[in-house]
Structure formats: structure tokens, C-alpha cells
Amino acid sequence: MNLYFLVEGMQSERKVYPAWLSHLLPELTRVQSYDEVNEKNYYLISGEGYPSLYDFIPPSIEEINLSGKYNYFVVCLDAEENTVSERHAEIYDFLN
């Protein structure tokens, strides 16, 4: 299983998510470039904040498709004053 994470923040998320993943999915190893995945890897990239994160979605999807080795694309962003459903709808609206 390989995971591609697009996280919102530029600093905290780059530290927190790898720490969480080392406990939640210790069998996964982080790679530094999207094309380095092989088996049981994850790649993490920052969307450099909100709303610029949305600019990273199309190239991330392209990298995932080029690799052909990812099982999941995980977009992580803060709900802020919005509900999770509202953020979810924003992403789907953007993709459409």
C-alpha cells in the first residue's frame, strides 16, 4: 500500500503527520519524491497553506497517475470555521 498526502500547512504538518504515521502505520516508510514509491511507502507534500493547497491538487493527481503505484490520495486541511462536510464539498466542487 502506498499513500500520497497533500497537507495544508508548511511547517507543523510536515512534522506532525510523519510522527502520527510512525505510530498508526509503522510499516510505511516515507519517501522524498513521489516517484520513489515502491511498496509500503508514503509521500507527503505541503500545499503551502489555504487556499493555495487547491493549486497543488491537479499536479498531485498527475504525479499519482504517472507513478501508477499509489493506493490512496489523502488531502489534509483544517476545517477552520467550516464543517468537515463543507470542506469536503469545496474539494469536490473544485475537482468538478
Short mmCIF file of N, CA and C in Angstrom, two decimals:
data_model
loop_
_atom_site.label_atom_id
_atom_site.label_comp_id
_atom_site.label_asym_id
_atom_site.label_seq_id
_atom_site.Cartn_x
_atom_site.Cartn_y
_atom_site.Cartn_z
N MET A 1 0.85 -1.17 0.00
CA MET A 1 0.00 0.00 0.00
C MET A 1 0.89 1.24 0.00
N ASN A 2 0.56 2.20 -0.86
CA ASN A 2 1.27 3.47 -0.93
C ASN A 2 0.28 4.61 -0.80
N LEU A 3 0.66 5.63 -0.03
CA LEU A 3 -0.21 6.77 0.23
C LEU A 3 0.47 8.06 -0.22
N TYR A 4 -0.31 8.95 -0.79
CA TYR A 4 0.15 10.27 -1.20
C TYR A 4 -0.61 11.28 -0.36
N PHE A 5 0.11 12.02 0.48
CA PHE A 5 -0.50 13.02 1.35
C PHE A 5 -0.22 14.42 0.84
N LEU A 6 -1.28 15.19 0.67
CA LEU A 6 -1.19 16.62 0.39
C LEU A 6 -1.73 17.30 1.64
N VAL A 7 -0.82 17.96 2.39
CA VAL A 7 -1.22 18.60 3.64
C VAL A 7 -1.27 20.11 3.45
N GLU A 8 -2.08 20.76 4.26
CA GLU A 8 -2.31 22.19 4.10
C GLU A 8 -1.10 23.03 4.51
N GLY A 9 -0.59 22.81 5.69
CA GLY A 9 0.41 23.71 6.26
C GLY A 9 1.82 23.50 5.75
N MET A 10 2.64 24.52 6.05
CA MET A 10 4.01 24.50 5.57
C MET A 10 5.00 23.97 6.61
N GLN A 11 4.66 24.02 7.90
CA GLN A 11 5.63 23.64 8.91
C GLN A 11 5.12 22.54 9.83
N SER A 12 4.08 22.82 10.57
CA SER A 12 3.61 21.87 11.59
C SER A 12 3.24 20.52 10.98
N GLU A 13 2.50 20.54 9.90
CA GLU A 13 2.03 19.29 9.29
C GLU A 13 3.19 18.44 8.81
N ARG A 14 4.27 19.05 8.36
CA ARG A 14 5.43 18.30 7.89
C ARG A 14 6.10 17.55 9.03
N LYS A 15 5.86 17.98 10.26
CA LYS A 15 6.41 17.30 11.43
C LYS A 15 5.39 16.35 12.06
N VAL A 16 4.15 16.82 12.17
CA VAL A 16 3.13 16.07 12.88
C VAL A 16 2.71 14.81 12.12
N TYR A 17 2.43 14.92 10.83
CA TYR A 17 1.94 13.76 10.09
C TYR A 17 2.94 12.60 10.08
N PRO A 18 4.23 12.83 9.81
CA PRO A 18 5.17 11.70 9.90
C PRO A 18 5.22 11.07 11.29
N ALA A 19 5.11 11.90 12.33
CA ALA A 19 5.10 11.34 13.69
C ALA A 19 3.86 10.49 13.92
N TRP A 20 2.70 10.98 13.50
CA TRP A 20 1.47 10.20 13.63
C TRP A 20 1.56 8.89 12.85
N LEU A 21 2.02 9.01 11.61
CA LEU A 21 2.07 7.83 10.75
C LEU A 21 3.03 6.78 11.29
N SER A 22 4.11 7.20 11.95
CA SER A 22 5.05 6.22 12.51
C SER A 22 4.38 5.38 13.60
N HIS A 23 3.34 5.93 14.23
CA HIS A 23 2.59 5.17 15.25
C HIS A 23 1.40 4.43 14.64
N LEU A 24 0.69 5.08 13.73
CA LEU A 24 -0.51 4.49 13.16
C LEU A 24 -0.22 3.42 12.10
N LEU A 25 0.78 3.69 11.28
CA LEU A 25 1.14 2.77 10.19
C LEU A 25 2.66 2.59 10.17
N PRO A 26 3.21 1.95 11.19
CA PRO A 26 4.68 1.84 11.28
C PRO A 26 5.32 1.06 10.13
N GLU A 27 4.52 0.31 9.41
CA GLU A 27 5.08 -0.46 8.29
C GLU A 27 5.38 0.42 7.07
N LEU A 28 4.89 1.66 7.07
CA LEU A 28 5.13 2.57 5.94
C LEU A 28 6.41 3.35 6.13
N THR A 29 7.12 3.55 5.03
CA THR A 29 8.34 4.34 5.02
C THR A 29 8.12 5.56 4.15
N ARG A 30 8.56 6.70 4.63
CA ARG A 30 8.42 7.95 3.87
C ARG A 30 9.47 8.02 2.77
N VAL A 31 9.04 8.50 1.60
CA VAL A 31 9.96 8.76 0.50
C VAL A 31 10.00 10.26 0.25
N GLN A 32 11.07 10.75 -0.32
CA GLN A 32 11.26 12.18 -0.50
C GLN A 32 10.74 12.70 -1.84
N SER A 33 10.46 11.80 -2.76
CA SER A 33 9.95 12.19 -4.07
C SER A 33 8.82 11.24 -4.46
N TYR A 34 7.80 11.77 -5.12
CA TYR A 34 6.62 10.96 -5.45
C TYR A 34 6.97 9.72 -6.26
N ASP A 35 8.03 9.80 -7.07
CA ASP A 35 8.37 8.69 -7.96
C ASP A 35 9.28 7.65 -7.31
N GLU A 36 9.58 7.81 -6.02
CA GLU A 36 10.40 6.84 -5.30
C GLU A 36 9.58 5.73 -4.66
N VAL A 37 8.26 5.82 -4.70
CA VAL A 37 7.44 4.80 -4.04
C VAL A 37 7.63 3.44 -4.70
N ASN A 38 7.58 2.43 -3.87
CA ASN A 38 7.67 1.08 -4.37
C ASN A 38 6.59 0.24 -3.69
N GLU A 39 6.81 -0.07 -2.42
CA GLU A 39 5.84 -0.85 -1.66
C GLU A 39 5.91 -0.41 -0.20
N LYS A 40 4.73 -0.16 0.38
CA LYS A 40 4.62 0.28 1.78
C LYS A 40 5.35 1.61 2.00
N ASN A 41 5.06 2.56 1.12
CA ASN A 41 5.65 3.90 1.22
C ASN A 41 4.57 4.96 1.29
N TYR A 42 4.99 6.15 1.74
CA TYR A 42 4.12 7.31 1.63
C TYR A 42 4.95 8.51 1.24
N TYR A 43 4.30 9.40 0.53
CA TYR A 43 4.90 10.66 0.11
C TYR A 43 4.04 11.78 0.69
N LEU A 44 4.69 12.81 1.22
CA LEU A 44 3.99 13.91 1.85
C LEU A 44 4.48 15.22 1.26
N ILE A 45 3.54 16.03 0.81
CA ILE A 45 3.86 17.33 0.23
C ILE A 45 2.95 18.38 0.85
N SER A 46 3.48 19.59 0.99
CA SER A 46 2.69 20.69 1.55
C SER A 46 2.03 21.49 0.44
N GLY A 47 0.77 21.85 0.68
CA GLY A 47 0.06 22.73 -0.24
C GLY A 47 0.31 24.20 0.06
N GLU A 48 1.21 24.45 1.01
CA GLU A 48 1.65 25.80 1.37
C GLU A 48 0.51 26.70 1.82
N GLY A 49 -0.41 26.12 2.58
CA GLY A 49 -1.49 26.90 3.17
C GLY A 49 -2.77 26.86 2.36
N TYR A 50 -3.79 27.47 2.96
CA TYR A 50 -5.10 27.55 2.31
C TYR A 50 -5.28 28.98 1.82
N PRO A 51 -5.72 29.20 0.62
CA PRO A 51 -6.32 28.28 -0.33
C PRO A 51 -5.34 27.75 -1.39
N SER A 52 -4.04 28.07 -1.28
CA SER A 52 -3.10 27.62 -2.32
C SER A 52 -3.02 26.11 -2.42
N LEU A 53 -3.46 25.39 -1.39
CA LEU A 53 -3.49 23.94 -1.44
C LEU A 53 -4.22 23.45 -2.68
N TYR A 54 -5.27 24.16 -3.07
CA TYR A 54 -6.04 23.75 -4.24
C TYR A 54 -5.21 23.75 -5.52
N ASP A 55 -4.20 24.62 -5.60
CA ASP A 55 -3.32 24.65 -6.77
C ASP A 55 -2.47 23.40 -6.87
N PHE A 56 -2.29 22.70 -5.76
CA PHE A 56 -1.46 21.50 -5.73
C PHE A 56 -2.24 20.23 -6.08
N ILE A 57 -3.55 20.30 -6.08
CA ILE A 57 -4.34 19.09 -6.33
C ILE A 57 -4.15 18.56 -7.75
N PRO A 58 -4.31 19.37 -8.80
CA PRO A 58 -4.12 18.80 -10.16
C PRO A 58 -2.72 18.22 -10.39
N PRO A 59 -1.63 18.92 -10.01
CA PRO A 59 -0.32 18.28 -10.23
C PRO A 59 -0.12 17.03 -9.37
N SER A 60 -0.72 16.99 -8.19
CA SER A 60 -0.62 15.79 -7.35
C SER A 60 -1.31 14.62 -8.02
N ILE A 61 -2.49 14.86 -8.57
CA ILE A 61 -3.21 13.80 -9.28
C ILE A 61 -2.40 13.32 -10.48
N GLU A 62 -1.76 14.25 -11.17
CA GLU A 62 -0.92 13.88 -12.32
C GLU A 62 0.25 13.00 -11.87
N GLU A 63 0.89 13.36 -10.75
CA GLU A 63 2.00 12.55 -10.25
C GLU A 63 1.53 11.16 -9.83
N ILE A 64 0.38 11.10 -9.20
CA ILE A 64 -0.18 9.80 -8.80
C ILE A 64 -0.43 8.94 -10.03
N ASN A 65 -1.02 9.53 -11.06
CA ASN A 65 -1.29 8.78 -12.28
C ASN A 65 -0.01 8.37 -13.00
N LEU A 66 1.00 9.25 -13.02
CA LEU A 66 2.28 8.92 -13.65
C LEU A 66 2.95 7.75 -12.96
N SER A 67 2.88 7.74 -11.65
CA SER A 67 3.52 6.68 -10.87
C SER A 67 2.79 5.35 -11.05
N GLY A 68 1.48 5.40 -10.93
CA GLY A 68 0.70 4.18 -11.02
C GLY A 68 0.85 3.25 -9.82
N LYS A 69 1.48 3.75 -8.75
CA LYS A 69 1.76 2.89 -7.60
C LYS A 69 1.03 3.32 -6.32
N TYR A 70 0.20 4.34 -6.39
CA TYR A 70 -0.48 4.83 -5.19
C TYR A 70 -1.85 4.20 -5.05
N ASN A 71 -2.18 3.87 -3.81
CA ASN A 71 -3.49 3.31 -3.50
C ASN A 71 -4.46 4.37 -3.00
N TYR A 72 -3.91 5.41 -2.35
CA TYR A 72 -4.76 6.45 -1.78
C TYR A 72 -4.13 7.82 -1.95
N PHE A 73 -5.01 8.80 -2.20
CA PHE A 73 -4.64 10.21 -2.23
C PHE A 73 -5.37 10.86 -1.06
N VAL A 74 -4.61 11.37 -0.10
CA VAL A 74 -5.18 11.93 1.13
C VAL A 74 -4.91 13.43 1.14
N VAL A 75 -5.99 14.22 1.14
CA VAL A 75 -5.87 15.68 1.22
C VAL A 75 -6.23 16.07 2.64
N CYS A 76 -5.28 16.72 3.33
CA CYS A 76 -5.46 17.09 4.73
C CYS A 76 -5.49 18.60 4.86
N LEU A 77 -6.65 19.12 5.27
CA LEU A 77 -6.73 20.55 5.50
C LEU A 77 -7.59 20.83 6.72
N ASP A 78 -7.35 21.99 7.31
CA ASP A 78 -8.08 22.38 8.51
C ASP A 78 -9.51 22.74 8.15
N ALA A 79 -10.43 22.41 9.05
CA ALA A 79 -11.82 22.77 8.83
C ALA A 79 -12.06 24.25 9.13
N GLU A 80 -11.20 24.81 10.03
CA GLU A 80 -11.35 26.20 10.46
C GLU A 80 -12.77 26.40 10.98
N GLU A 81 -13.47 27.42 10.49
CA GLU A 81 -14.84 27.68 10.93
C GLU A 81 -15.87 26.89 10.14
N ASN A 82 -15.43 26.16 9.13
CA ASN A 82 -16.33 25.35 8.30
C ASN A 82 -16.49 23.96 8.91
N THR A 83 -17.52 23.28 8.48
CA THR A 83 -17.70 21.89 8.89
C THR A 83 -16.88 21.00 7.95
N VAL A 84 -16.69 19.78 8.38
CA VAL A 84 -15.98 18.82 7.53
C VAL A 84 -16.75 18.63 6.23
N SER A 85 -18.06 18.56 6.30
CA SER A 85 -18.89 18.40 5.10
C SER A 85 -18.70 19.57 4.13
N GLU A 86 -18.59 20.77 4.66
CA GLU A 86 -18.40 21.94 3.81
C GLU A 86 -17.04 21.88 3.11
N ARG A 87 -15.99 21.49 3.83
CA ARG A 87 -14.65 21.35 3.21
C ARG A 87 -14.67 20.25 2.17
N HIS A 88 -15.32 19.16 2.49
CA HIS A 88 -15.44 18.05 1.56
C HIS A 88 -16.11 18.52 0.26
N ALA A 89 -17.19 19.26 0.40
CA ALA A 89 -17.91 19.79 -0.77
C ALA A 89 -17.03 20.76 -1.56
N GLU A 90 -16.24 21.57 -0.88
CA GLU A 90 -15.33 22.50 -1.57
C GLU A 90 -14.36 21.75 -2.48
N ILE A 91 -13.79 20.68 -1.96
CA ILE A 91 -12.81 19.92 -2.75
C ILE A 91 -13.50 19.29 -3.95
N TYR A 92 -14.66 18.68 -3.75
CA TYR A 92 -15.38 18.07 -4.87
C TYR A 92 -15.83 19.12 -5.89
N ASP A 93 -16.25 20.28 -5.43
CA ASP A 93 -16.60 21.36 -6.36
C ASP A 93 -15.38 21.78 -7.18
N PHE A 94 -14.25 21.88 -6.51
CA PHE A 94 -13.01 22.24 -7.20
C PHE A 94 -12.66 21.21 -8.27
N LEU A 95 -12.79 19.94 -7.93
CA LEU A 95 -12.44 18.88 -8.88
C LEU A 95 -13.39 18.84 -10.07
N ASN A 96 -14.65 19.17 -9.83
CA ASN A 96 -15.62 19.19 -10.92
C ASN A 96 -15.39 20.39 -11.81
#
